[in-house]
Amino acid sequence: MKAWIECSQTVIERAKGVYLYDTNGTKYLDGVSSLWANIHGHSHPTIVNAIKRQLVKLDHSTMLGLTNVPAILFAKKLVDLTPNNLTRVFYSDDGATAVEIALKMSFQYWKLKGKKYAKKKKFVSFSNSYHGDTLGSVSVGGVAMFHEVFKPLLFRTIKVSYPSCYRCPLKEEPHLCEIDQLKEIESVFKAHHQEICGVVVEPMIQGAAGMVPMPKGFLKNLEKLTKQFGIHLILDEVATAFGRTGKMFALDHEKIRPDFLALAKGITGGTLPLAATLTTVEIFQSFLGEYEEFKSFFHGHTYTGNPIACSAALANLEIFQKENTLYKLQGKIHLLKTLLKSFKNLSHVGDVRQLGFMVGIELVFNRSSKKSFPVVQRIGHQVVLEAHRRGVILRPLGDTIVLMPPLSITSTQLRKLVKTTYDSIHTITQEQKPQRNSI
Ligand SMILES: *Cc1c(COP(=O)(O)O)cnc(C)c1O
């Protein structure tokens, strides 16, 4: 935070569509959807009106022993939109809790299932994965910079390699690579399936790792292995759901049927905190019993299923339908792909990765050796500051520049976003000198 404290800070005052405005009236294009959350632009009238209507009707009532109308209606919509084995919805407030709830439910499910499964206590997770910042979700995380310091507080998990082709630890060609072929995962499942509750994964693309897509078929093969060995498949779609990857859910790319599905970020169109963990009727029913058996899932948050947030979430889905959001998105994904081709002309761009409206542009000091810039140079941060001066808000993940615009962005605005990113990378990487900047 030192650099932040020492500089003049930007205070955002209002927003409209894809633009943010600060207290000086300066306008910025929101290139990362206010941290991957915004879908249809800021303050979309359909969502604003839904929130207003709900606020005067019912602000909040507890989900302990009660429920409310928007929570029921939205749960039904989620069940209709997701694979038909997912029929039960558990609400919470953010992505980390949605994942943590899936972990706890999976763990307790195996406990309730009886002695035969008593050894099932562990989870498998991927290198460089990110599932949120609470201790449970950090335990299944794998980003050293965020997670290392908390290690003594975490529960142990079995880590397997994620197929990061650009930086393959085996230095293999894709498709020859044993990681891509799930060899390691298969041997872990074979040896330890009696101890494993589930495997948690960001489907189709790792987000916080730097936008790293999976090879085609990887997720499908992972699904097969989980079924074969009796291990829960827990999909963390916190970043990928609600159109981000070009389909409503990332699982739609390979028609995956997970045991758990965690949703948050875009769920309310980027307006209010809400999350949901979906699961199957089989898992739901295992928690049913007489009061004195204490089979219940003892987990709850005060604002769980908040009716205002659920109304915003319903309005979010309504806009998808009314504005044909997914259909219009396809052309823009294609345009983005075309525009990104020019980044190969920049000598310090090592890799450009894209799935739908999720883009990572990895900057390297040396392209042929893939050597990174010295950490002190904070090259990703410098590029983001440059873009800021040029009226575009971005956020780096280390040396990877992320583009994640609202799905509602126009082609013209998209061109502006990509051009500004290009120019900012060009300016900063040409200078090559560490800078100390304001902002
Ligand atoms: C952002 C994110 C989370 C955490 O969500 P929060 O709402 O910030 O707690 C979890 N998983 C993935 C894949 C994410 O991108």
Tab-separated table of C-alpha atoms and ligand atoms in Angstrom:
chain	number	residue	atom	x	y	z
A	1	MET	CA	0.000	0.000	0.000
A	2	LYS	CA	2.994	2.300	0.353
A	3	ALA	CA	2.900	3.532	-3.237
A	4	TRP	CA	-0.835	4.065	-2.933
A	5	ILE	CA	-0.609	6.105	0.277
A	6	GLU	CA	2.101	8.333	-1.156
A	7	CYS	CA	0.199	9.374	-4.273
A	8	SER	CA	-2.892	11.296	-5.213
A	9	GLN	CA	-5.825	8.917	-5.347
A	10	THR	CA	-8.659	8.662	-7.800
A	11	VAL	CA	-12.060	8.849	-6.168
A	12	ILE	CA	-14.894	7.527	-8.293
A	13	GLU	CA	-18.117	9.463	-7.904
A	14	ARG	CA	-20.504	8.109	-10.494
A	15	ALA	CA	-20.758	5.747	-13.441
A	16	LYS	CA	-22.843	5.243	-16.544
A	17	GLY	CA	-22.593	2.431	-19.068
A	18	VAL	CA	-18.957	1.406	-19.451
A	19	TYR	CA	-17.649	4.695	-18.019
A	20	LEU	CA	-16.554	5.678	-14.520
A	21	TYR	CA	-16.255	9.353	-13.513
A	22	ASP	CA	-14.032	10.654	-10.711
A	23	THR	CA	-14.663	13.605	-8.394
A	24	ASN	CA	-12.880	15.910	-10.865
A	25	GLY	CA	-15.264	14.853	-13.604
A	26	THR	CA	-12.611	12.832	-15.483
A	27	LYS	CA	-14.079	9.961	-17.471
A	28	TYR	CA	-12.562	6.459	-17.592
A	29	LEU	CA	-13.454	3.377	-19.564
A	30	ASP	CA	-14.011	0.515	-17.097
A	31	GLY	CA	-11.730	-2.057	-18.754
A	32	VAL	CA	-12.041	-4.690	-16.021
A	33	SER	CA	-15.778	-4.407	-15.283
A	34	SER	CA	-15.033	-3.101	-11.762
A	35	LEU	CA	-13.186	-6.295	-10.950
A	36	TRP	CA	-14.899	-8.731	-13.319
A	37	ALA	CA	-18.386	-8.052	-11.974
A	38	ASN	CA	-20.172	-5.651	-14.285
A	39	ILE	CA	-22.088	-7.172	-17.196
A	40	HIS	CA	-24.538	-4.736	-18.823
A	41	GLY	CA	-22.822	-1.429	-17.990
A	42	HIS	CA	-23.143	0.595	-14.812
A	43	SER	CA	-26.524	1.618	-13.419
A	44	HIS	CA	-28.520	-0.187	-16.092
A	45	PRO	CA	-32.097	1.097	-15.680
A	46	THR	CA	-33.598	-2.411	-15.512
A	47	ILE	CA	-31.424	-3.319	-12.524
A	48	VAL	CA	-31.765	0.115	-10.907
A	49	ASN	CA	-35.555	-0.078	-11.090
A	50	ALA	CA	-35.641	-3.638	-9.795
A	51	ILE	CA	-33.560	-2.616	-6.793
A	52	LYS	CA	-35.751	0.440	-6.130
A	53	ARG	CA	-38.968	-1.576	-6.341
A	54	GLN	CA	-37.651	-4.271	-4.038
A	55	LEU	CA	-36.189	-1.813	-1.520
A	56	VAL	CA	-39.563	-0.264	-0.728
A	57	LYS	CA	-41.278	-3.665	-0.599
A	58	LEU	CA	-38.897	-5.759	1.505
A	59	ASP	CA	-35.353	-4.728	2.381
A	60	HIS	CA	-34.238	-7.865	4.166
A	61	SER	CA	-35.582	-10.861	6.031
A	62	THR	CA	-33.580	-13.807	7.313
A	63	MET	CA	-33.252	-17.143	5.511
A	64	LEU	CA	-33.147	-18.866	8.916
A	65	GLY	CA	-36.549	-20.526	9.078
A	66	LEU	CA	-37.973	-18.161	6.436
A	67	THR	CA	-37.481	-17.376	2.800
A	68	ASN	CA	-38.467	-14.530	0.484
A	69	VAL	CA	-39.995	-14.155	-2.967
A	70	PRO	CA	-36.995	-12.893	-5.020
A	71	ALA	CA	-34.746	-15.583	-3.466
A	72	ILE	CA	-37.173	-18.305	-4.611
A	73	LEU	CA	-37.649	-16.833	-8.079
A	74	PHE	CA	-33.939	-16.409	-8.668
A	75	ALA	CA	-33.091	-19.901	-7.412
A	76	LYS	CA	-35.610	-21.293	-9.906
A	77	LYS	CA	-33.961	-19.321	-12.727
A	78	LEU	CA	-30.523	-20.651	-11.780
A	79	VAL	CA	-31.837	-24.216	-11.723
A	80	ASP	CA	-33.393	-23.712	-15.181
A	81	LEU	CA	-30.195	-22.232	-16.677
A	82	THR	CA	-27.687	-24.752	-15.310
A	83	PRO	CA	-27.280	-28.492	-16.114
A	84	ASN	CA	-30.364	-30.407	-15.026
A	85	ASN	CA	-28.607	-32.371	-12.272
A	86	LEU	CA	-28.180	-29.099	-10.357
A	87	THR	CA	-31.499	-28.495	-8.619
A	88	ARG	CA	-30.613	-27.085	-5.197
A	89	VAL	CA	-29.361	-23.571	-4.430
A	90	PHE	CA	-27.591	-22.326	-1.309
A	91	TYR	CA	-27.098	-18.561	-1.084
A	92	SER	CA	-24.246	-16.571	0.389
A	93	ASP	CA	-22.598	-13.238	-0.289
A	94	ASP	CA	-19.360	-13.564	-2.222
A	95	GLY	CA	-17.226	-15.896	-4.272
A	96	ALA	CA	-14.968	-17.062	-1.448
A	97	THR	CA	-17.935	-18.183	0.645
A	98	ALA	CA	-19.634	-19.842	-2.334
A	99	VAL	CA	-16.529	-22.028	-2.775
A	100	GLU	CA	-16.080	-22.613	0.936
A	101	ILE	CA	-19.696	-23.758	1.218
A	102	ALA	CA	-19.156	-26.284	-1.584
A	103	LEU	CA	-16.086	-27.635	0.265
A	104	LYS	CA	-17.927	-27.932	3.564
A	105	MET	CA	-20.992	-29.539	1.969
A	106	SER	CA	-18.857	-32.047	0.095
A	107	PHE	CA	-16.945	-32.907	3.269
A	108	GLN	CA	-20.102	-33.329	5.344
A	109	TYR	CA	-21.825	-35.318	2.584
A	110	TRP	CA	-19.137	-38.012	2.763
A	111	LYS	CA	-19.314	-37.992	6.568
A	112	LEU	CA	-23.088	-38.506	6.455
A	113	LYS	CA	-22.728	-41.280	3.904
A	114	GLY	CA	-21.292	-43.599	6.530
A	115	LYS	CA	-18.223	-45.396	7.842
A	116	LYS	CA	-17.178	-46.704	4.454
A	117	TYR	CA	-16.285	-43.146	3.447
A	118	ALA	CA	-14.798	-42.064	6.770
A	119	LYS	CA	-11.365	-41.507	5.231
A	120	LYS	CA	-12.614	-38.892	2.784
A	121	LYS	CA	-11.208	-35.666	4.244
A	122	LYS	CA	-9.064	-34.138	1.512
A	123	PHE	CA	-9.516	-31.917	-1.500
A	124	VAL	CA	-7.547	-31.792	-4.711
A	125	SER	CA	-6.801	-28.374	-6.186
A	126	PHE	CA	-4.673	-26.944	-8.976
A	127	SER	CA	-1.402	-25.053	-8.986
A	128	ASN	CA	-1.928	-21.298	-9.374
A	129	SER	CA	-5.653	-21.603	-8.704
A	130	TYR	CA	-7.593	-18.822	-7.008
A	131	HIS	CA	-10.818	-19.431	-5.133
A	132	GLY	CA	-11.076	-16.403	-2.838
A	133	ASP	CA	-9.460	-14.997	0.292
A	134	THR	CA	-11.090	-16.683	3.289
A	135	LEU	CA	-9.012	-19.391	4.971
A	136	GLY	CA	-11.053	-22.239	3.482
A	137	SER	CA	-10.828	-20.921	-0.052
A	138	VAL	CA	-7.166	-19.971	0.403
A	139	SER	CA	-6.506	-23.582	1.452
A	140	VAL	CA	-7.530	-24.744	-2.021
A	141	GLY	CA	-5.762	-21.791	-3.656
A	142	GLY	CA	-2.337	-21.891	-5.215
A	143	VAL	CA	-1.120	-18.349	-5.895
A	144	ALA	CA	2.070	-18.159	-3.810
A	145	MET	CA	2.113	-14.356	-3.591
A	146	PHE	CA	-1.376	-14.221	-2.050
A	147	HIS	CA	-1.395	-17.457	-0.096
A	148	GLU	CA	2.101	-18.398	1.132
A	149	VAL	CA	2.070	-16.283	4.294
A	150	PHE	CA	-1.084	-17.977	5.616
A	151	LYS	CA	0.183	-21.527	5.117
A	152	PRO	CA	0.327	-22.428	8.836
A	153	LEU	CA	-3.377	-21.574	9.137
A	154	LEU	CA	-4.578	-23.642	6.186
A	155	PHE	CA	-5.868	-27.202	5.848
A	156	ARG	CA	-3.765	-29.471	3.676
A	157	THR	CA	-4.820	-30.252	0.139
A	158	ILE	CA	-3.387	-32.339	-2.672
A	159	LYS	CA	-2.015	-30.006	-5.343
A	160	VAL	CA	-1.905	-31.060	-8.971
A	161	SER	CA	-0.368	-29.187	-11.906
A	162	TYR	CA	-2.586	-26.950	-13.993
A	163	PRO	CA	-1.992	-27.135	-17.752
A	164	SER	CA	-0.344	-23.709	-18.156
A	165	CYS	CA	0.970	-24.250	-21.665
A	166	TYR	CA	2.956	-20.993	-21.992
A	167	ARG	CA	4.871	-21.795	-18.834
A	168	CYS	CA	4.662	-25.581	-18.838
A	169	PRO	CA	6.703	-26.967	-15.925
A	170	LEU	CA	7.519	-29.991	-18.108
A	171	LYS	CA	8.420	-27.721	-21.059
A	172	GLU	CA	6.357	-29.945	-23.331
A	173	GLU	CA	4.447	-29.246	-26.484
A	174	PRO	CA	0.708	-28.988	-25.826
A	175	HIS	CA	-1.078	-32.292	-26.541
A	176	LEU	CA	2.096	-34.278	-25.900
A	177	CYS	CA	2.131	-32.955	-22.386
A	178	GLU	CA	1.369	-35.370	-19.569
A	179	ILE	CA	-0.320	-32.562	-17.639
A	180	ASP	CA	-2.739	-31.975	-20.507
A	181	GLN	CA	-3.423	-35.683	-20.559
A	182	LEU	CA	-4.324	-35.639	-16.847
A	183	LYS	CA	-1.712	-38.287	-16.059
A	184	GLU	CA	-0.847	-36.751	-12.698
A	185	ILE	CA	-4.473	-36.307	-11.680
A	186	GLU	CA	-5.302	-39.849	-12.667
A	187	SER	CA	-2.489	-41.268	-10.579
A	188	VAL	CA	-3.465	-39.081	-7.589
A	189	PHE	CA	-7.080	-40.247	-7.878
A	190	LYS	CA	-5.974	-43.862	-8.256
A	191	ALA	CA	-3.771	-43.760	-5.184
A	192	HIS	CA	-5.916	-41.585	-2.925
A	193	HIS	CA	-9.552	-41.655	-4.057
A	194	GLN	CA	-10.612	-43.164	-0.748
A	195	GLU	CA	-9.336	-40.029	1.007
A	196	ILE	CA	-10.569	-37.456	-1.502
A	197	CYS	CA	-13.890	-35.605	-1.118
A	198	GLY	CA	-13.632	-33.527	-4.253
A	199	VAL	CA	-11.559	-31.610	-6.744
A	200	VAL	CA	-12.072	-27.871	-7.095
A	201	VAL	CA	-11.320	-26.136	-10.365
A	202	GLU	CA	-11.877	-22.905	-12.288
A	203	PRO	CA	-13.526	-24.296	-15.435
A	204	MET	CA	-12.040	-23.570	-18.896
A	205	ILE	CA	-9.776	-20.739	-17.688
A	206	GLN	CA	-7.846	-19.770	-14.571
A	207	GLY	CA	-8.532	-16.120	-13.777
A	208	ALA	CA	-6.237	-14.697	-11.102
A	209	ALA	CA	-3.389	-16.939	-12.323
A	210	GLY	CA	-3.219	-14.563	-15.315
A	211	MET	CA	-6.095	-15.683	-17.562
A	212	VAL	CA	-4.814	-19.133	-18.498
A	213	PRO	CA	-7.224	-21.237	-20.599
A	214	MET	CA	-7.291	-25.034	-20.426
A	215	PRO	CA	-6.585	-27.207	-23.434
A	216	LYS	CA	-9.745	-28.379	-25.174
A	217	GLY	CA	-11.220	-31.511	-23.599
A	218	PHE	CA	-9.264	-31.187	-20.357
A	219	LEU	CA	-12.338	-30.373	-18.267
A	220	LYS	CA	-14.367	-33.158	-19.879
A	221	ASN	CA	-11.626	-35.657	-19.064
A	222	LEU	CA	-11.402	-34.351	-15.519
A	223	GLU	CA	-15.156	-34.828	-15.185
A	224	LYS	CA	-14.835	-38.431	-16.398
A	225	LEU	CA	-12.119	-39.154	-13.841
A	226	THR	CA	-14.189	-37.713	-10.976
A	227	LYS	CA	-17.123	-39.950	-11.932
A	228	GLN	CA	-14.862	-42.977	-12.318
A	229	PHE	CA	-13.308	-42.550	-8.873
A	230	GLY	CA	-16.314	-41.250	-6.902
A	231	ILE	CA	-14.929	-37.770	-6.295
A	232	HIS	CA	-17.005	-34.583	-6.297
A	233	LEU	CA	-16.390	-32.142	-9.131
A	234	ILE	CA	-16.581	-28.616	-7.717
A	235	LEU	CA	-16.633	-25.890	-10.366
A	236	ASP	CA	-15.717	-22.381	-9.311
A	237	GLU	CA	-17.494	-20.233	-11.913
A	238	VAL	CA	-17.211	-17.086	-9.823
A	239	ALA	CA	-15.262	-15.353	-12.600
A	240	THR	CA	-16.527	-17.215	-15.667
A	241	ALA	CA	-20.307	-17.326	-15.267
A	242	PHE	CA	-22.893	-14.974	-16.771
A	243	GLY	CA	-21.529	-14.750	-20.271
A	244	ARG	CA	-17.883	-13.976	-19.526
A	245	THR	CA	-16.484	-16.760	-21.684
A	246	GLY	CA	-19.027	-16.323	-24.490
A	247	LYS	CA	-21.504	-18.830	-23.090
A	248	MET	CA	-23.774	-18.382	-20.094
A	249	PHE	CA	-21.526	-20.651	-18.013
A	250	ALA	CA	-18.041	-21.944	-18.775
A	251	LEU	CA	-19.335	-25.481	-18.170
A	252	ASP	CA	-21.497	-25.066	-21.295
A	253	HIS	CA	-18.374	-25.258	-23.497
A	254	GLU	CA	-17.971	-28.972	-22.757
A	255	LYS	CA	-21.401	-29.799	-21.320
A	256	ILE	CA	-20.055	-30.565	-17.854
A	257	ARG	CA	-22.305	-31.765	-15.037
A	258	PRO	CA	-20.568	-30.835	-11.793
A	259	ASP	CA	-21.608	-31.865	-8.281
A	260	PHE	CA	-21.194	-28.291	-7.078
A	261	LEU	CA	-21.223	-24.964	-8.900
A	262	ALA	CA	-20.082	-21.741	-7.222
A	263	LEU	CA	-21.376	-18.416	-8.582
A	264	ALA	CA	-20.817	-14.790	-7.546
A	265	LYS	CA	-19.156	-11.756	-9.235
A	266	GLY	CA	-21.453	-11.134	-12.253
A	267	ILE	CA	-24.511	-12.649	-10.592
A	268	THR	CA	-26.173	-9.265	-9.876
A	269	GLY	CA	-24.747	-7.637	-12.991
A	270	GLY	CA	-22.083	-6.087	-10.769
A	271	THR	CA	-24.364	-4.149	-8.432
A	272	LEU	CA	-24.725	-5.931	-5.078
A	273	PRO	CA	-22.952	-8.750	-3.235
A	274	LEU	CA	-24.622	-12.120	-3.753
A	275	ALA	CA	-23.383	-15.657	-4.306
A	276	ALA	CA	-24.874	-19.087	-4.815
A	277	THR	CA	-23.654	-22.657	-4.479
A	278	LEU	CA	-25.659	-25.097	-6.563
A	279	THR	CA	-25.732	-28.824	-5.988
A	280	THR	CA	-27.639	-32.013	-6.726
A	281	VAL	CA	-30.755	-33.459	-5.115
A	282	GLU	CA	-28.715	-36.463	-3.966
A	283	ILE	CA	-26.350	-34.279	-1.965
A	284	PHE	CA	-29.263	-32.192	-0.670
A	285	GLN	CA	-31.145	-35.259	0.540
A	286	SER	CA	-28.192	-36.677	2.432
A	287	PHE	CA	-28.551	-33.751	4.850
A	288	LEU	CA	-32.181	-34.580	5.648
A	289	GLY	CA	-32.881	-36.326	8.937
A	290	GLU	CA	-34.593	-36.120	12.304
A	291	TYR	CA	-33.718	-33.078	14.387
A	292	GLU	CA	-31.790	-35.130	16.950
A	293	GLU	CA	-29.568	-36.598	14.228
A	294	PHE	CA	-28.059	-33.130	13.602
A	295	LYS	CA	-27.532	-33.800	9.917
A	296	SER	CA	-28.157	-30.159	8.981
A	297	PHE	CA	-25.604	-28.059	7.185
A	298	PHE	CA	-24.754	-25.572	9.903
A	299	HIS	CA	-23.619	-22.676	7.796
A	300	GLY	CA	-25.244	-19.306	7.309
A	301	HIS	CA	-24.561	-15.641	6.808
A	302	THR	CA	-26.752	-12.819	8.075
A	303	TYR	CA	-27.548	-11.376	4.654
A	304	THR	CA	-27.901	-14.713	2.883
A	305	GLY	CA	-30.523	-14.574	0.130
A	306	ASN	CA	-31.014	-10.844	0.544
A	307	PRO	CA	-34.137	-9.926	-1.463
A	308	ILE	CA	-32.671	-6.718	-2.925
A	309	ALA	CA	-29.618	-8.568	-4.213
A	310	CYS	CA	-31.821	-11.374	-5.571
A	311	SER	CA	-33.998	-8.798	-7.356
A	312	ALA	CA	-30.904	-7.297	-8.954
A	313	ALA	CA	-29.855	-10.825	-9.994
A	314	LEU	CA	-33.269	-11.455	-11.575
A	315	ALA	CA	-33.007	-8.159	-13.465
A	316	ASN	CA	-29.518	-9.137	-14.635
A	317	LEU	CA	-30.947	-12.277	-16.260
A	318	GLU	CA	-33.892	-10.338	-17.661
A	319	ILE	CA	-31.474	-8.069	-19.544
A	320	PHE	CA	-29.637	-11.089	-20.972
A	321	GLN	CA	-32.949	-12.077	-22.584
A	322	LYS	CA	-34.280	-8.661	-23.539
A	323	GLU	CA	-31.058	-7.380	-25.063
A	324	ASN	CA	-29.910	-10.678	-26.549
A	325	THR	CA	-26.634	-10.147	-24.727
A	326	LEU	CA	-25.002	-13.501	-25.522
A	327	TYR	CA	-25.870	-13.287	-29.209
A	328	LYS	CA	-24.472	-9.755	-29.565
A	329	LEU	CA	-21.390	-10.756	-27.643
A	330	GLN	CA	-20.176	-13.284	-30.227
A	331	GLY	CA	-19.230	-10.671	-32.828
A	332	LYS	CA	-17.435	-8.595	-30.206
A	333	ILE	CA	-15.442	-11.618	-29.023
A	334	HIS	CA	-14.378	-12.156	-32.613
A	335	LEU	CA	-13.463	-8.481	-33.034
A	336	LEU	CA	-11.450	-8.603	-29.820
A	337	LYS	CA	-9.588	-11.647	-31.092
A	338	THR	CA	-8.726	-9.851	-34.329
A	339	LEU	CA	-7.626	-6.680	-32.544
A	340	LEU	CA	-5.393	-8.637	-30.172
A	341	LYS	CA	-3.366	-10.055	-33.072
A	342	SER	CA	-1.429	-6.783	-33.375
A	343	PHE	CA	0.016	-7.257	-29.865
A	344	LYS	CA	2.495	-9.736	-31.317
A	345	ASN	CA	4.188	-6.661	-32.832
A	346	LEU	CA	5.148	-5.496	-29.351
A	347	SER	CA	8.502	-7.042	-28.543
A	348	HIS	CA	7.751	-7.417	-24.831
A	349	VAL	CA	4.432	-9.202	-25.235
A	350	GLY	CA	5.176	-12.849	-24.527
A	351	ASP	CA	1.716	-14.374	-24.685
A	352	VAL	CA	-1.826	-13.216	-25.447
A	353	ARG	CA	-4.531	-15.443	-23.979
A	354	GLN	CA	-8.252	-15.105	-24.569
A	355	LEU	CA	-11.439	-16.946	-23.820
A	356	GLY	CA	-14.500	-14.889	-24.688
A	357	PHE	CA	-14.267	-11.584	-22.838
A	358	MET	CA	-11.417	-12.718	-20.590
A	359	VAL	CA	-8.007	-11.611	-21.836
A	360	GLY	CA	-4.514	-11.814	-20.365
A	361	ILE	CA	-1.550	-10.133	-22.045
A	362	GLU	CA	1.666	-11.380	-20.470
A	363	LEU	CA	4.642	-9.042	-20.638
A	364	VAL	CA	8.144	-10.483	-20.634
A	365	PHE	CA	11.604	-8.959	-20.556
A	366	ASN	CA	12.830	-11.383	-23.183
A	367	ARG	CA	10.436	-13.022	-25.550
A	368	SER	CA	12.533	-15.975	-26.663
A	369	SER	CA	13.646	-17.007	-23.169
A	370	LYS	CA	10.287	-15.927	-21.627
A	371	LYS	CA	12.314	-14.247	-18.908
A	372	SER	CA	10.193	-11.937	-16.747
A	373	PHE	CA	10.865	-8.293	-15.998
A	374	PRO	CA	12.622	-7.610	-12.688
A	375	VAL	CA	9.976	-7.454	-9.946
A	376	VAL	CA	11.104	-3.963	-8.815
A	377	GLN	CA	10.158	-2.625	-12.226
A	378	ARG	CA	6.483	-3.494	-11.589
A	379	ILE	CA	5.934	-3.478	-15.320
A	380	GLY	CA	2.262	-4.527	-15.158
A	381	HIS	CA	1.528	-1.773	-12.667
A	382	GLN	CA	3.356	0.804	-14.829
A	383	VAL	CA	1.238	-0.107	-17.842
A	384	VAL	CA	-1.932	0.219	-15.792
A	385	LEU	CA	-0.876	3.683	-14.587
A	386	GLU	CA	-0.192	4.708	-18.182
A	387	ALA	CA	-3.627	3.481	-19.258
A	388	HIS	CA	-5.137	5.409	-16.346
A	389	ARG	CA	-3.529	8.623	-17.627
A	390	ARG	CA	-5.070	7.800	-21.010
A	391	GLY	CA	-8.566	7.344	-19.568
A	392	VAL	CA	-8.816	3.573	-19.219
A	393	ILE	CA	-9.026	1.621	-15.951
A	394	LEU	CA	-7.142	-1.690	-15.998
A	395	ARG	CA	-5.766	-3.994	-13.313
A	396	PRO	CA	-2.668	-6.133	-13.706
A	397	LEU	CA	-2.100	-9.644	-12.392
A	398	GLY	CA	1.631	-9.378	-11.861
A	399	ASP	CA	3.069	-8.815	-15.333
A	400	THR	CA	-0.143	-9.855	-17.063
A	401	ILE	CA	-2.471	-7.088	-18.228
A	402	VAL	CA	-6.116	-8.086	-17.927
A	403	LEU	CA	-8.905	-6.974	-20.241
A	404	MET	CA	-12.396	-7.825	-18.971
A	405	PRO	CA	-14.827	-5.219	-20.253
A	406	PRO	CA	-18.562	-5.211	-19.548
A	407	LEU	CA	-20.348	-7.464	-22.062
A	408	SER	CA	-22.367	-4.421	-23.145
A	409	ILE	CA	-19.329	-2.545	-24.485
A	410	THR	CA	-19.784	-1.308	-28.076
A	411	SER	CA	-17.358	-2.198	-30.866
A	412	THR	CA	-16.088	1.398	-30.924
A	413	GLN	CA	-15.448	1.376	-27.182
A	414	LEU	CA	-13.780	-2.015	-27.484
A	415	ARG	CA	-11.419	-0.651	-30.131
A	416	LYS	CA	-10.579	2.264	-27.847
A	417	LEU	CA	-9.891	-0.105	-24.930
A	418	VAL	CA	-7.571	-2.297	-26.993
A	419	LYS	CA	-5.768	0.641	-28.625
A	420	THR	CA	-5.151	2.359	-25.295
A	421	THR	CA	-3.825	-0.902	-23.858
A	422	TYR	CA	-1.548	-1.342	-26.866
A	423	ASP	CA	-0.243	2.221	-26.673
A	424	SER	CA	0.286	1.991	-22.920
A	425	ILE	CA	2.295	-1.220	-23.243
A	426	HIS	CA	4.263	0.317	-26.101
A	427	THR	CA	5.090	3.494	-24.174
A	428	ILE	CA	6.093	1.742	-20.973
A	429	THR	CA	8.075	-1.133	-22.453
A	430	GLN	CA	9.976	1.208	-24.795
A	431	GLU	CA	11.107	3.320	-21.863
A	432	GLN	CA	12.350	0.254	-20.008
A	433	LYS	CA	13.311	2.289	-16.984
A	434	PRO	CA	11.822	1.940	-13.542
A	435	GLN	CA	9.564	4.891	-12.906
A	436	ARG	CA	8.047	6.237	-9.764
A	437	ASN	CA	4.667	7.535	-10.715
A	438	SER	CA	1.898	9.479	-9.187
A	439	ILE	CA	-1.659	8.164	-9.025
B	1	LIG	C1	-12.943	-13.452	-7.540
B	1	LIG	C2	-12.935	-14.918	-7.439
B	1	LIG	C3	-13.274	-15.571	-6.243
B	1	LIG	C4	-13.566	-14.813	-4.984
B	1	LIG	O1	-14.743	-14.069	-5.074
B	1	LIG	P1	-15.007	-12.902	-4.004
B	1	LIG	O2	-16.374	-12.443	-4.310
B	1	LIG	O3	-13.948	-11.875	-4.256
B	1	LIG	O4	-14.859	-13.524	-2.658
B	1	LIG	C5	-13.315	-16.940	-6.241
B	1	LIG	N1	-13.034	-17.646	-7.346
B	1	LIG	C6	-12.703	-17.064	-8.512
B	1	LIG	C7	-12.429	-17.917	-9.700
B	1	LIG	C8	-12.625	-15.686	-8.595
B	1	LIG	O5	-12.261	-15.097	-9.739
